[in-house]
Coordinates of C-alpha atoms in Angstrom, one line a residue:
M1 CA 0.0 0.2 0.1
M2 CA 1.4 3.5 -1.0
D3 CA 0.6 6.9 0.4
C4 CA 1.6 9.9 -1.7
R5 CA 1.3 13.1 0.2
P6 CA 2.8 16.7 0.3
P7 CA 6.1 17.1 2.0
H8 CA 4.5 19.3 4.8
Q9 CA 2.1 16.2 6.0
L10 CA 5.3 13.9 6.4
T11 CA 6.3 12.8 10.1
Q12 CA 8.7 10.6 9.8
P13 CA 12.4 11.1 8.8
A14 CA 13.2 10.4 5.3
A15 CA 15.2 7.5 4.6
T16 CA 18.4 7.8 2.7
I17 CA 18.2 6.9 -1.0
P18 CA 21.1 5.3 -2.6
R19 CA 22.5 6.8 -5.7
L20 CA 21.5 4.8 -8.5
T21 CA 24.3 5.8 -11.3
T22 CA 24.7 3.1 -13.9
P23 CA 22.5 0.0 -15.1
Q24 CA 24.7 -2.3 -13.2
N25 CA 23.6 -1.1 -9.8
P26 CA 22.4 -4.0 -7.7
R27 CA 18.8 -4.1 -6.4
I28 CA 18.3 -2.9 -2.9
V29 CA 15.8 -3.5 -0.5
M30 CA 14.5 -1.0 1.7
P31 CA 12.9 -1.1 5.3
D32 CA 9.1 -1.9 6.0
V33 CA 8.2 1.4 6.6
I34 CA 10.1 4.4 4.7
I35 CA 9.8 7.4 3.6
I36 CA 11.4 8.9 0.2
V37 CA 12.2 12.4 -0.6
M38 CA 13.5 13.3 -3.8
V39 CA 14.5 16.7 -5.2
L40 CA 15.1 16.6 -9.2
E41 CA 17.1 18.5 -11.2
T42 CA 15.6 17.5 -14.2
E43 CA 12.7 15.3 -15.2
T44 CA 13.0 11.9 -14.6
V45 CA 11.3 8.3 -13.4
L46 CA 11.4 6.9 -10.3
E47 CA 10.7 3.4 -10.5
I48 CA 10.0 1.3 -7.2
V49 CA 9.3 -2.5 -7.1
T50 CA 7.5 -3.8 -3.9
G51 CA 9.1 -7.0 -2.4
S52 CA 5.7 -8.9 -2.5
E53 CA 4.8 -8.4 -6.1
R54 CA 8.4 -8.4 -7.4
A55 CA 7.3 -6.2 -10.5
T56 CA 7.3 -2.3 -10.8
G57 CA 5.1 -0.9 -8.1
L58 CA 5.1 2.9 -8.8
K59 CA 6.4 5.4 -11.5
R60 CA 6.3 8.9 -10.7
V61 CA 7.3 11.7 -13.0
M62 CA 8.4 15.2 -11.5
G63 CA 9.2 18.4 -13.2
L64 CA 11.9 20.9 -12.5
K65 CA 13.0 20.8 -8.9
G66 CA 10.0 18.9 -7.9
V67 CA 9.6 17.0 -4.6
V68 CA 8.2 13.8 -4.6
A69 CA 7.4 12.1 -0.8
V70 CA 6.1 8.3 -0.8
I71 CA 5.3 6.2 2.6
V72 CA 5.4 2.4 1.3
S73 CA 4.1 -0.3 4.1
N74 CA 5.9 -3.2 2.8
P75 CA 9.4 -4.0 2.0
I76 CA 10.6 -2.2 -1.6
V77 CA 13.5 -3.1 -3.9
L78 CA 14.9 0.1 -6.0
H79 CA 16.6 -1.2 -9.0
G80 CA 18.0 1.2 -11.8
P81 CA 18.7 3.0 -13.6
F82 CA 16.0 5.7 -13.1
G83 CA 14.3 6.1 -16.2
S84 CA 14.4 2.3 -17.3
N85 CA 11.4 1.3 -18.9
P86 CA 9.6 -1.7 -16.6
G87 CA 7.3 -2.4 -19.5
T88 CA 10.1 -4.4 -21.0
R89 CA 11.1 -6.7 -18.4
D90 CA 10.0 -9.8 -17.4
N91 CA 8.5 -9.4 -13.9
Q92 CA 9.9 -12.9 -12.6
N93 CA 13.5 -13.1 -13.8
G94 CA 14.3 -9.8 -15.5
I95 CA 14.3 -11.3 -19.2
A96 CA 13.6 -8.7 -21.5
E97 CA 9.9 -9.3 -23.2
P98 CA 8.1 -8.0 -25.9
N99 CA 6.5 -4.7 -25.7
Y100 CA 3.0 -5.7 -28.2
P101 CA 1.0 -3.2 -29.6
E102 CA -2.6 -3.3 -28.8
W103 CA -4.8 -5.0 -31.5
D104 CA -8.1 -5.2 -32.8
F105 CA -8.1 -8.4 -33.9
G106 CA -8.6 -7.5 -37.5
L107 CA -6.2 -8.8 -40.3
P108 CA -5.1 -6.2 -42.9
P109 CA -6.4 -6.8 -46.8
V110 CA -3.7 -8.3 -49.0
T111 CA -3.4 -7.4 -52.6
S112 CA -0.8 -9.9 -54.7
G113 CA -0.7 -10.4 -58.1
V114 CA -3.8 -9.6 -60.6
G115 CA -7.1 -9.8 -60.3
Q116 CA -9.5 -12.6 -58.8
F117 CA -7.9 -15.4 -57.5
R118 CA -8.5 -18.9 -59.5
P119 CA -7.1 -22.0 -58.2
E120 CA -6.3 -22.8 -61.7
E121 CA -3.4 -20.5 -61.2
G122 CA -1.7 -24.0 -59.9
M123 CA -1.3 -25.2 -63.1
T124 CA 1.0 -22.8 -64.7
L125 CA 2.3 -20.5 -61.3
S126 CA 4.4 -21.4 -58.4
F127 CA 2.7 -22.2 -55.0
S128 CA 2.0 -18.8 -53.3
I129 CA 1.1 -18.1 -49.9
A130 CA 0.2 -14.4 -50.7
R131 CA -2.1 -15.3 -53.7
L132 CA -3.7 -18.2 -51.6
V133 CA -4.5 -15.3 -48.8
V134 CA -6.2 -13.1 -51.4
G135 CA -8.4 -16.1 -52.6
L136 CA -9.2 -16.2 -48.6
Q137 CA -10.2 -13.0 -48.5
Q138 CA -12.3 -13.2 -51.8
G139 CA -14.0 -15.8 -50.1
I140 CA -12.8 -19.1 -51.5
D141 CA -14.0 -22.3 -50.3
D142 CA -12.6 -25.7 -49.1
N143 CA -13.2 -26.9 -52.6
K144 CA -11.3 -24.7 -54.5
L145 CA -8.4 -24.8 -51.7
T146 CA -8.3 -28.4 -52.3
Q147 CA -8.3 -27.7 -56.2
Y148 CA -5.3 -25.3 -55.7
F149 CA -3.4 -27.9 -53.5
S150 CA -3.8 -30.6 -56.1
Y151 CA -1.1 -28.6 -58.7
Y152 CA 1.6 -29.2 -56.3
R153 CA 3.6 -31.8 -54.6
P154 CA 2.9 -32.0 -50.7
D155 CA 6.6 -31.0 -49.8
T156 CA 6.4 -28.2 -51.8
I157 CA 3.0 -27.1 -50.0
A158 CA 4.7 -27.7 -46.7
R159 CA 7.7 -25.7 -47.2
S160 CA 5.2 -22.6 -47.6
I161 CA 2.1 -23.1 -46.1
N162 CA 3.3 -21.7 -42.6
G163 CA 4.7 -18.7 -44.5
T164 CA 3.3 -14.9 -43.4
V165 CA 1.8 -12.3 -45.3
S166 CA 1.7 -8.8 -44.3
G167 CA 3.0 -9.7 -41.1
Y168 CA 0.6 -12.4 -40.2
P169 CA 0.9 -16.5 -40.9
G170 CA -1.2 -17.7 -43.5
I171 CA -3.4 -19.4 -41.1
F172 CA -4.5 -16.7 -39.7
Y173 CA -6.3 -15.6 -42.8
A174 CA -7.6 -19.1 -43.0
V175 CA -9.3 -19.0 -39.5
A176 CA -10.6 -15.7 -40.3
T177 CA -12.9 -17.4 -42.6
N178 CA -14.4 -19.3 -39.8
D179 CA -14.9 -22.4 -42.1
E180 CA -13.9 -25.1 -40.3
K181 CA -13.8 -27.3 -43.5
L182 CA -11.2 -25.3 -44.9
I183 CA -9.2 -25.2 -41.8
R184 CA -8.8 -28.9 -41.6
T185 CA -7.5 -29.3 -45.5
W186 CA -5.1 -26.0 -44.4
I187 CA -3.8 -28.3 -41.3
K188 CA -3.8 -31.5 -43.4
H189 CA -1.3 -30.4 -45.8
G190 CA 0.9 -28.9 -43.2
G191 CA -0.6 -25.8 -41.4
D192 CA 0.7 -25.1 -37.9
V193 CA -2.2 -25.3 -35.6
N194 CA -0.1 -23.8 -33.0
A195 CA 1.2 -20.7 -35.1
V196 CA 2.0 -17.5 -33.3
E197 CA 1.8 -14.2 -34.8
K198 CA 4.8 -12.0 -34.2
I199 CA 3.2 -8.4 -34.2
H200 CA 0.7 -8.9 -31.4
G201 CA 2.2 -12.3 -30.0
F202 CA -1.1 -14.0 -30.3
P203 CA -1.4 -17.7 -30.6
L204 CA -3.9 -19.3 -33.3
L205 CA -6.6 -20.5 -31.1
A206 CA -6.9 -17.2 -29.0
F207 CA -7.2 -15.3 -32.4
A208 CA -10.1 -17.8 -33.4
I209 CA -11.9 -17.4 -30.2
L210 CA -11.7 -13.4 -30.5
N211 CA -12.2 -13.4 -34.2
A212 CA -16.3 -13.6 -33.1
L213 CA -15.5 -9.9 -32.8
N214 CA -15.1 -9.3 -36.6
V215 CA -17.2 -11.3 -38.1
Q216 CA -20.1 -11.2 -36.1
K217 CA -20.7 -14.9 -36.1
D218 CA -19.9 -17.7 -33.4
T219 CA -16.8 -19.2 -33.6
T220 CA -17.0 -22.3 -31.4
A221 CA -16.8 -24.9 -34.4
M222 CA -13.6 -23.1 -35.5
A223 CA -12.2 -23.1 -32.3
T224 CA -13.4 -27.0 -31.4
T225 CA -11.9 -28.0 -34.6
L226 CA -8.4 -26.5 -33.6
L227 CA -8.4 -28.2 -30.3
S228 CA -9.3 -31.5 -32.0
L229 CA -6.5 -30.9 -34.4
G230 CA -4.3 -30.4 -31.5
A231 CA -4.2 -26.8 -30.5
D232 CA -2.7 -26.1 -27.2
A233 CA -5.1 -24.8 -24.9
G234 CA -2.6 -23.6 -22.1
V235 CA -2.4 -20.7 -24.4
I236 CA -5.8 -19.4 -22.8
P237 CA -5.5 -18.2 -19.1
R238 CA -7.4 -20.9 -17.2
A239 CA -9.5 -18.3 -15.1
F240 CA -11.4 -17.6 -18.3
F241 CA -12.7 -21.1 -18.6
M242 CA -12.6 -23.0 -15.5
P243 CA -14.9 -24.3 -14.1
F244 CA -16.7 -23.8 -17.5
L245 CA -20.0 -23.8 -15.9
Q246 CA -19.3 -20.6 -14.4
D247 CA -19.8 -17.1 -16.4
P248 CA -16.4 -15.1 -16.0
P249 CA -17.2 -11.5 -15.1
V250 CA -18.2 -9.0 -18.3
E251 CA -14.7 -7.0 -17.4
G252 CA -12.7 -10.3 -17.1
P253 CA -11.8 -12.3 -14.3
D254 CA -10.1 -10.8 -11.0
P255 CA -6.6 -10.3 -11.5
R256 CA -5.9 -12.5 -8.2
V257 CA -7.2 -15.5 -9.5
V258 CA -5.3 -15.6 -12.8
T259 CA -2.5 -16.9 -11.7
D260 CA -0.9 -18.3 -14.8
I261 CA -0.8 -14.8 -16.5
N262 CA 3.0 -14.8 -16.4
E263 CA 3.8 -18.1 -18.2
P264 CA 5.5 -17.5 -21.7
K265 CA 2.9 -18.7 -23.6
K266 CA 0.0 -16.3 -22.1
K267 CA 2.2 -13.2 -22.5
W268 CA -0.3 -12.5 -25.3
C269 CA -3.1 -12.0 -22.9
K270 CA -3.0 -8.1 -22.0
R271 CA -5.4 -6.4 -19.6
Y272 CA -6.9 -4.4 -22.5
I273 CA -8.0 -8.1 -23.7
W274 CA -9.5 -9.5 -21.0
P275 CA -13.0 -8.1 -21.4
S276 CA -13.2 -9.0 -24.6
L277 CA -11.7 -12.5 -24.0
A278 CA -14.3 -12.9 -21.4
R279 CA -17.3 -11.9 -23.6
V280 CA -16.9 -13.9 -26.2
T281 CA -15.8 -17.5 -24.8
N282 CA -18.9 -19.1 -24.3
I283 CA -20.1 -22.0 -22.3
S284 CA -19.1 -24.7 -25.1
Q285 CA -15.7 -23.0 -25.8
R286 CA -14.9 -23.2 -22.2
Y287 CA -16.2 -26.9 -21.7
F288 CA -13.8 -28.0 -24.4
L289 CA -11.0 -25.9 -23.3
E290 CA -11.3 -27.4 -19.5
K291 CA -11.7 -30.7 -21.5
T292 CA -8.4 -30.4 -23.4
I293 CA -6.4 -29.4 -19.8
R294 CA -8.1 -32.5 -18.2
D295 CA -7.3 -35.0 -20.9
R296 CA -4.5 -36.9 -21.7
P297 CA -2.9 -36.4 -24.9
A298 CA -2.4 -39.2 -27.5
S299 CA 1.1 -40.6 -27.2
A300 CA 3.5 -40.5 -30.0
R301 CA 2.9 -44.3 -31.0
Q302 CA -1.0 -43.6 -31.5
N303 CA 0.0 -40.7 -33.4
Q304 CA 1.9 -43.2 -35.6
V305 CA -0.7 -45.9 -35.8
A306 CA -3.2 -43.1 -36.7
L307 CA -1.1 -41.5 -39.3
A308 CA 0.0 -44.3 -41.2
H309 CA -3.8 -45.5 -41.6
N310 CA -4.9 -41.8 -42.4
A311 CA -7.1 -41.5 -39.2
T312 CA -5.3 -38.8 -37.2
E313 CA -8.6 -37.2 -37.0
L314 CA -10.1 -40.1 -35.2
L315 CA -7.8 -38.8 -32.3
G316 CA -10.0 -35.5 -31.9
I317 CA -13.6 -37.4 -32.1
S318 CA -14.4 -36.4 -28.3
Y319 CA -14.1 -32.6 -29.7
F320 CA -17.4 -33.2 -31.1
M321 CA -19.2 -35.3 -28.8
I322 CA -20.6 -33.7 -25.4
G323 CA -19.9 -35.9 -22.6
Q324 CA -19.5 -39.8 -23.4
A325 CA -16.0 -39.1 -23.0
T326 CA -15.6 -42.6 -21.7
A327 CA -17.3 -44.1 -25.2
A328 CA -15.0 -42.0 -27.5
S329 CA -11.9 -42.6 -25.5
S330 CA -13.0 -46.5 -26.2
V331 CA -13.9 -46.3 -29.7
I332 CA -10.5 -44.6 -30.1
K333 CA -8.8 -47.5 -28.6
K334 CA -10.6 -50.0 -30.2
L335 CA -9.7 -48.8 -33.5
L336 CA -6.2 -48.3 -33.0
T337 CA -5.6 -51.6 -31.8
H338 CA -7.6 -53.0 -34.8
L339 CA -5.5 -51.0 -36.8
A340 CA -2.2 -51.6 -35.3
L341 CA -2.6 -55.5 -35.2
P342 CA -5.0 -56.1 -38.6
T343 CA -6.8 -59.5 -38.1
S344 CA -9.9 -61.1 -40.6
K345 CA -12.2 -60.6 -37.8
P346 CA -14.3 -57.4 -37.9
L347 CA -14.7 -55.0 -35.5
V348 CA -18.2 -55.1 -33.5
L349 CA -19.2 -52.7 -31.1
V350 CA -22.3 -52.0 -29.0
F351 CA -23.5 -48.8 -28.2
A352 CA -25.7 -48.9 -25.3
G353 CA -27.6 -46.1 -23.6
P354 CA -30.8 -44.1 -23.3
S355 CA -32.0 -42.7 -26.5
G356 CA -30.5 -39.0 -27.1
H357 CA -27.2 -39.4 -25.5
G358 CA -25.3 -39.4 -28.5
K359 CA -24.9 -43.1 -30.1
T360 CA -25.9 -41.9 -33.5
E361 CA -24.1 -39.0 -33.3
L362 CA -20.8 -40.9 -32.5
A363 CA -21.2 -43.7 -35.2
K364 CA -21.9 -40.5 -37.9
R365 CA -18.8 -38.5 -36.6
L366 CA -16.8 -41.7 -36.8
G367 CA -17.7 -41.9 -40.5
Q368 CA -16.9 -38.3 -41.5
L369 CA -13.6 -38.0 -39.5
L370 CA -12.3 -41.3 -41.0
T371 CA -14.0 -40.3 -44.5
L372 CA -15.5 -43.7 -44.5
E373 CA -18.9 -44.4 -46.1
L374 CA -21.7 -45.3 -43.5
E375 CA -25.0 -47.4 -43.8
C376 CA -27.8 -46.7 -41.2
V377 CA -30.2 -49.3 -40.7
D378 CA -33.5 -48.8 -39.1
S379 CA -33.8 -52.3 -37.3
T380 CA -37.4 -51.2 -35.9
E381 CA -38.4 -52.8 -39.6
I382 CA -36.5 -55.6 -39.5
K383 CA -38.4 -58.8 -38.8
Y384 CA -37.1 -61.3 -41.4
E385 CA -33.3 -61.8 -42.6
S386 CA -34.6 -60.8 -46.1
D387 CA -35.7 -57.4 -44.8
L388 CA -31.9 -56.9 -43.5
F389 CA -30.0 -58.6 -46.6
G390 CA -32.7 -59.3 -49.0
P391 CA -34.2 -62.3 -50.5
K392 CA -32.3 -65.4 -51.8
Q393 CA -32.2 -66.8 -55.0
P394 CA -35.1 -67.7 -56.3
Y395 CA -37.5 -65.7 -54.4
L396 CA -39.0 -62.7 -56.1
G397 CA -36.9 -59.2 -56.0
Y398 CA -33.5 -61.7 -55.4
Q399 CA -31.9 -59.5 -58.4
E400 CA -32.4 -56.0 -56.5
G401 CA -30.9 -57.1 -53.3
S402 CA -31.5 -54.9 -50.3
P403 CA -29.5 -51.6 -49.1
L404 CA -27.2 -53.4 -46.8
N405 CA -26.6 -56.2 -49.3
N406 CA -25.8 -53.5 -51.9
F407 CA -23.6 -51.5 -49.5
L408 CA -21.5 -54.7 -48.5
T409 CA -20.8 -56.1 -51.9
R410 CA -20.0 -52.2 -53.1
M411 CA -17.8 -51.8 -50.2
S412 CA -16.1 -55.5 -50.3
G413 CA -12.4 -55.5 -49.1
K414 CA -12.6 -51.3 -48.0
R415 CA -13.4 -50.0 -44.6
A416 CA -16.5 -49.1 -43.7
I417 CA -19.6 -48.7 -41.1
V418 CA -22.8 -50.3 -40.9
F419 CA -24.8 -48.7 -38.1
L420 CA -27.7 -50.9 -36.8
D421 CA -30.1 -48.9 -34.8
E422 CA -32.4 -50.1 -31.9
F423 CA -31.2 -53.9 -32.7
E424 CA -32.9 -55.5 -29.8
K425 CA -36.1 -54.7 -31.6
T426 CA -35.1 -57.7 -34.6
T427 CA -35.9 -61.4 -34.2
R428 CA -33.7 -64.2 -33.6
E429 CA -33.8 -65.1 -37.0
V430 CA -32.0 -61.9 -38.1
Q431 CA -29.5 -62.0 -35.3
N432 CA -28.6 -65.2 -36.2
A433 CA -28.1 -64.4 -40.0
C434 CA -25.4 -61.7 -38.8
L435 CA -23.3 -64.2 -36.9
I436 CA -20.9 -65.3 -40.0
P437 CA -20.3 -61.5 -41.1
F438 CA -19.6 -60.7 -37.5
D439 CA -17.5 -63.7 -36.9
E440 CA -15.6 -64.2 -40.1
G441 CA -16.0 -60.9 -42.2
K442 CA -17.3 -63.3 -44.9
Y443 CA -20.8 -62.8 -46.7
L444 CA -22.6 -63.8 -50.1
D445 CA -24.3 -61.5 -52.2
R446 CA -28.0 -62.6 -52.5
R447 CA -28.1 -61.2 -56.0
N448 CA -25.6 -63.6 -57.7
R449 CA -24.0 -65.7 -54.9
E450 CA -20.5 -64.1 -55.0
A451 CA -18.4 -63.8 -51.9
V452 CA -17.9 -60.6 -50.4
D453 CA -15.0 -59.4 -48.2
C454 CA -16.3 -57.3 -44.9
S455 CA -13.7 -57.8 -42.7
K456 CA -12.5 -54.3 -42.9
T457 CA -16.5 -53.4 -41.9
I458 CA -17.0 -51.6 -38.6
W459 CA -20.2 -52.7 -37.3
I460 CA -22.0 -50.8 -35.0
I461 CA -24.8 -52.2 -33.0
A462 CA -27.0 -49.5 -31.1
T463 CA -29.4 -50.7 -28.2
N464 CA -31.8 -49.3 -25.9
A465 CA -32.3 -52.6 -24.1
L466 CA -29.5 -51.9 -21.3
D467 CA -30.8 -48.5 -20.5
R468 CA -32.4 -49.6 -16.9
K469 CA -29.2 -51.3 -16.2
I470 CA -27.2 -48.0 -16.9
V471 CA -29.5 -45.6 -15.5
D472 CA -29.6 -47.6 -12.1
F473 CA -25.8 -47.8 -12.0
C474 CA -25.2 -44.3 -12.3
E475 CA -28.3 -43.4 -9.3
R476 CA -26.0 -46.0 -7.0
N477 CA -22.4 -44.5 -8.3
P478 CA -22.8 -41.0 -8.8
D479 CA -19.0 -40.6 -8.6
I480 CA -18.9 -42.1 -12.4
F481 CA -19.8 -38.5 -13.4
K482 CA -16.6 -37.1 -11.8
S483 CA -13.4 -37.2 -14.0
D484 CA -10.9 -35.8 -10.9
D485 CA -10.4 -39.4 -9.4
V486 CA -9.1 -40.9 -13.1
E487 CA -8.6 -44.8 -10.9
K488 CA -11.9 -44.5 -9.2
H489 CA -13.9 -43.4 -12.6
A490 CA -12.1 -46.2 -14.4
R491 CA -13.1 -49.0 -12.0
L492 CA -16.6 -47.9 -12.1
M493 CA -16.6 -48.0 -15.8
T494 CA -15.4 -51.8 -15.8
E495 CA -17.8 -52.6 -13.0
L496 CA -20.6 -51.0 -15.5
E497 CA -19.4 -53.0 -18.7
K498 CA -19.0 -56.4 -16.8
T499 CA -22.6 -55.5 -15.8
L500 CA -23.7 -54.7 -19.1
K501 CA -22.0 -57.7 -20.9
K502 CA -24.2 -60.5 -18.5
Q503 CA -27.4 -58.7 -19.5
L504 CA -26.0 -58.6 -23.0
K505 CA -26.5 -62.6 -23.0
H506 CA -29.9 -62.3 -22.0
T507 CA -30.7 -59.9 -24.6
F508 CA -29.0 -61.3 -27.6
G509 CA -28.1 -64.8 -26.5
N510 CA -24.6 -66.4 -26.0
P511 CA -24.1 -67.0 -30.0
L512 CA -24.1 -63.0 -30.7
S513 CA -22.6 -61.6 -27.7
G514 CA -19.6 -64.0 -27.8
R515 CA -18.8 -62.0 -31.1
I516 CA -19.2 -58.5 -30.0
S517 CA -15.6 -56.9 -29.5
A518 CA -16.7 -54.3 -26.9
V519 CA -19.7 -52.6 -25.0
L520 CA -19.5 -48.9 -25.0
P521 CA -22.1 -47.7 -22.4
F522 CA -23.6 -44.0 -23.0
L523 CA -24.4 -42.3 -19.7
P524 CA -26.9 -39.8 -18.7
F525 CA -25.8 -36.3 -18.9
S526 CA -24.3 -34.2 -15.9
L527 CA -25.6 -31.0 -15.2
G528 CA -22.5 -29.4 -16.9
E529 CA -23.5 -31.5 -20.0
Q530 CA -26.8 -30.6 -20.3
A531 CA -25.9 -27.0 -20.2
V532 CA -23.7 -27.5 -22.9
V533 CA -26.1 -29.4 -25.1
A534 CA -28.6 -26.7 -24.4
H535 CA -26.3 -24.1 -25.8
K536 CA -25.4 -26.2 -28.8
Y537 CA -29.7 -25.9 -29.4
I538 CA -29.1 -22.0 -28.6
L539 CA -26.2 -21.6 -31.4
E540 CA -28.6 -23.5 -33.8
L541 CA -31.4 -21.1 -33.1
K542 CA -28.8 -18.2 -33.2
N543 CA -28.2 -19.2 -37.0
K544 CA -31.8 -19.7 -37.9
V545 CA -32.8 -16.3 -36.6
L546 CA -29.9 -14.4 -38.1
A547 CA -30.6 -15.8 -41.6
P548 CA -32.6 -13.1 -44.0
V549 CA -36.3 -13.0 -43.9
N550 CA -37.9 -14.6 -47.1
L551 CA -41.3 -13.5 -47.8
S552 CA -42.4 -16.0 -50.7
S553 CA -41.2 -18.6 -48.4
G554 CA -42.9 -17.4 -45.5
K555 CA -40.0 -17.2 -43.0
L556 CA -41.0 -13.9 -41.6
V557 CA -38.6 -14.0 -38.7
G558 CA -35.0 -12.8 -39.9
R559 CA -31.9 -10.6 -39.5
V560 CA -31.9 -11.0 -35.4
F561 CA -28.8 -11.1 -33.8
L562 CA -29.5 -13.4 -30.5
H563 CA -27.3 -12.4 -27.4
I564 CA -26.9 -14.5 -24.7
K565 CA -26.0 -12.8 -21.2
S566 CA -24.4 -15.1 -18.9
D567 CA -25.0 -18.1 -21.2
G568 CA -23.6 -20.5 -18.1
A569 CA -26.5 -19.4 -16.0
V570 CA -29.0 -19.4 -18.8
C571 CA -28.2 -22.8 -20.0
K572 CA -27.9 -24.1 -16.6
A573 CA -31.4 -22.9 -16.0
V574 CA -32.9 -24.3 -19.1
A575 CA -31.3 -27.8 -18.3
T576 CA -32.5 -27.9 -14.8
E577 CA -36.2 -27.5 -16.0
G578 CA -36.0 -29.4 -19.4
Y579 CA -33.7 -32.3 -18.9
D580 CA -35.4 -35.9 -18.8
P581 CA -32.7 -38.6 -18.6
D582 CA -34.9 -40.9 -20.8
Q583 CA -35.1 -38.6 -23.8
G584 CA -31.6 -37.1 -23.2
A585 CA -30.6 -34.2 -26.0
R586 CA -34.3 -34.1 -27.6
S587 CA -35.7 -33.0 -24.3
L588 CA -32.9 -30.1 -24.4
Q589 CA -34.0 -29.2 -27.6
T590 CA -37.7 -29.0 -26.7
A591 CA -36.6 -26.9 -23.8
V592 CA -34.6 -24.4 -25.8
K593 CA -37.9 -24.1 -28.1
T594 CA -40.1 -23.6 -25.4
R595 CA -38.2 -21.2 -23.3
I596 CA -36.2 -19.2 -25.7
E597 CA -37.3 -19.8 -29.4
E598 CA -41.2 -19.3 -28.7
E599 CA -40.7 -16.3 -26.3
L600 CA -37.9 -14.9 -28.9
V601 CA -40.4 -15.1 -31.7
Y602 CA -43.5 -13.5 -29.7
T603 CA -41.1 -10.5 -28.6
Y604 CA -40.2 -10.0 -32.4
L605 CA -43.7 -10.2 -33.5
E606 CA -44.5 -7.7 -30.8
E607 CA -42.8 -4.8 -32.8
D608 CA -45.2 -2.6 -34.7
E609 CA -42.9 -1.9 -37.6
V610 CA -43.9 -4.1 -40.8
I611 CA -41.6 -7.1 -41.6
S612 CA -39.2 -6.8 -44.7
E613 CA -36.5 -8.8 -46.3
T614 CA -34.3 -5.3 -46.2
Q615 CA -35.1 -4.6 -42.5
A616 CA -32.2 -3.5 -40.3
L617 CA -30.6 -6.0 -38.2
A618 CA -32.2 -6.1 -34.9
D619 CA -30.4 -7.1 -31.4
Y620 CA -32.1 -9.2 -28.8
T621 CA -30.9 -10.6 -25.3
V622 CA -31.5 -13.6 -23.5
D623 CA -30.9 -12.7 -19.8
I624 CA -31.6 -14.4 -16.7
Q625 CA -33.2 -12.8 -13.4
R626 CA -32.3 -13.8 -9.8
D627 CA -35.2 -16.3 -9.3
G628 CA -34.3 -18.3 -12.6
T629 CA -36.7 -16.8 -14.8
L630 CA -35.7 -15.9 -18.0
L631 CA -36.0 -12.4 -20.0
I632 CA -36.1 -12.0 -23.6
F633 CA -35.9 -8.1 -24.9
K634 CA -34.9 -6.1 -28.0
S635 CA -31.4 -4.6 -26.9
T636 CA -30.2 -1.3 -27.3
G637 CA -27.3 0.9 -26.8
T638 CA -25.1 -0.6 -23.9
E639 CA -27.1 -3.6 -23.3
K640 CA -25.9 -4.9 -26.6
S641 CA -22.7 -7.3 -26.3
F642 CA -21.0 -10.4 -27.9
A643 CA -21.5 -12.4 -24.9
D644 CA -22.7 -15.6 -26.5

């Protein structure tokens, strides 16, 4: 604590100040309570560092023959010479650090070459990162980027793709498009997911999050994609996202809790950035940032196996799932071991758990990330084996086959995924027809009796038959939702899997259950996960109402920018009231529709202005009162903020 008073108010004798004459003077520790009186002949700067902070504590600039008196209640250290710039020294060890200028998070326009960028330039011109950036700013999509890359050797692209344009790495311009497909292609060709621009010291992940202020759109998908591809979440100070369900203050967290701000990779996060970062880092981003910090990264050998089989994106599959961390990690484990030690037996997985908790979503994501074709079968309509595989010769219709028969034939010898949804609703006849394909990876085309190799097929059986076992187990063992104690969580999951395997024998019988590679339980969502799922549907609503009005199609709600103030509290309130463990995400989708969407539309329709396709963009805000009631209102002035 410091007290600056005029000299005539001082009642204690002044301490003698050692004269600092050269930069080599050692630091001098002063008494606990001292008074400093200095008469300066010329304008200068007095730099004082408190012992508790070990950082610059005070600077006073005095005019000609000025006098300054300071009482300091803690020991201080003087280091010189006077007039040195404290902003250029690290407050831990005295190492010089960059003095970055402030930034509005915008990238400069780039002009290189002549006219519109065309991917066909790659046929005649050398690879140019500058021309590619011009194309990005002109709006090229992933298809055109892929076309441009196709004209060059991979090593040619890799040598130049991390070059800078107008002082910024080219990948920053790629992230600025907010197109996650495009950034996947960019990184696949050698782009550095942890690039840092040198002008302001910003890491790519931080720029992706703050880019929301420039594009005025949600950037959650971009940030999540970067994390899934290996971006270092440690560049973001933890106080901005941990715990993820807690909303940071709009001006930024209390400096006393930002304990990691002096780490070298967080030097970019200056105080002027804190309010912006706190506002735009939404609950979904906070959830995945915290997840990244807690999860163990893939090992070098796991990365090697995935790379050898063109399956590196498999390692990031959990970033496209809310909850179900154990199921996602089990899928990764089973697939990597299957790829590392090939076998003629196909992989047969059972996804067990209540509806709406991610079974279908995980199967679809698996196909997308591995670029595998996916065949989905609704087993509720399958009563006979001919319904699944088609009739045999000479029965009517055998020439046409069935969708699954034709899919297996077309994908013979190739990797593919077959998703059998609600398989418990089939009959024993249908289940027995699957025994040979599941066990030996062999099948006969019903149309011509030719052999089909389905040994590389990934069979996924989704079932709700084990729901009660899973829910009851979770109610008896609530610690299964806590991931802090890794050993205890693993022990509970192993116990649950054993319980489910026993039940599986009663459901499908020994022959089929004996051919199953693994049973993956899908748990009910925790409260925090429920809130993030609710936020997912709120983001979908934001995109829907932001789209233009189209009078001819009957879409009369549009050009609405929806803000969520305190999104953690809002989503928690929606989840607490709306979540049903038997319906999962569907119940939260309904809750968002009734509590937010319908109220928003009604508020929008209360306006007297006639709806038109050219109407001005309007801001609406969702806020929460102390009693948990949600308020939806049209925002004006200071009420508007990109806080979602």
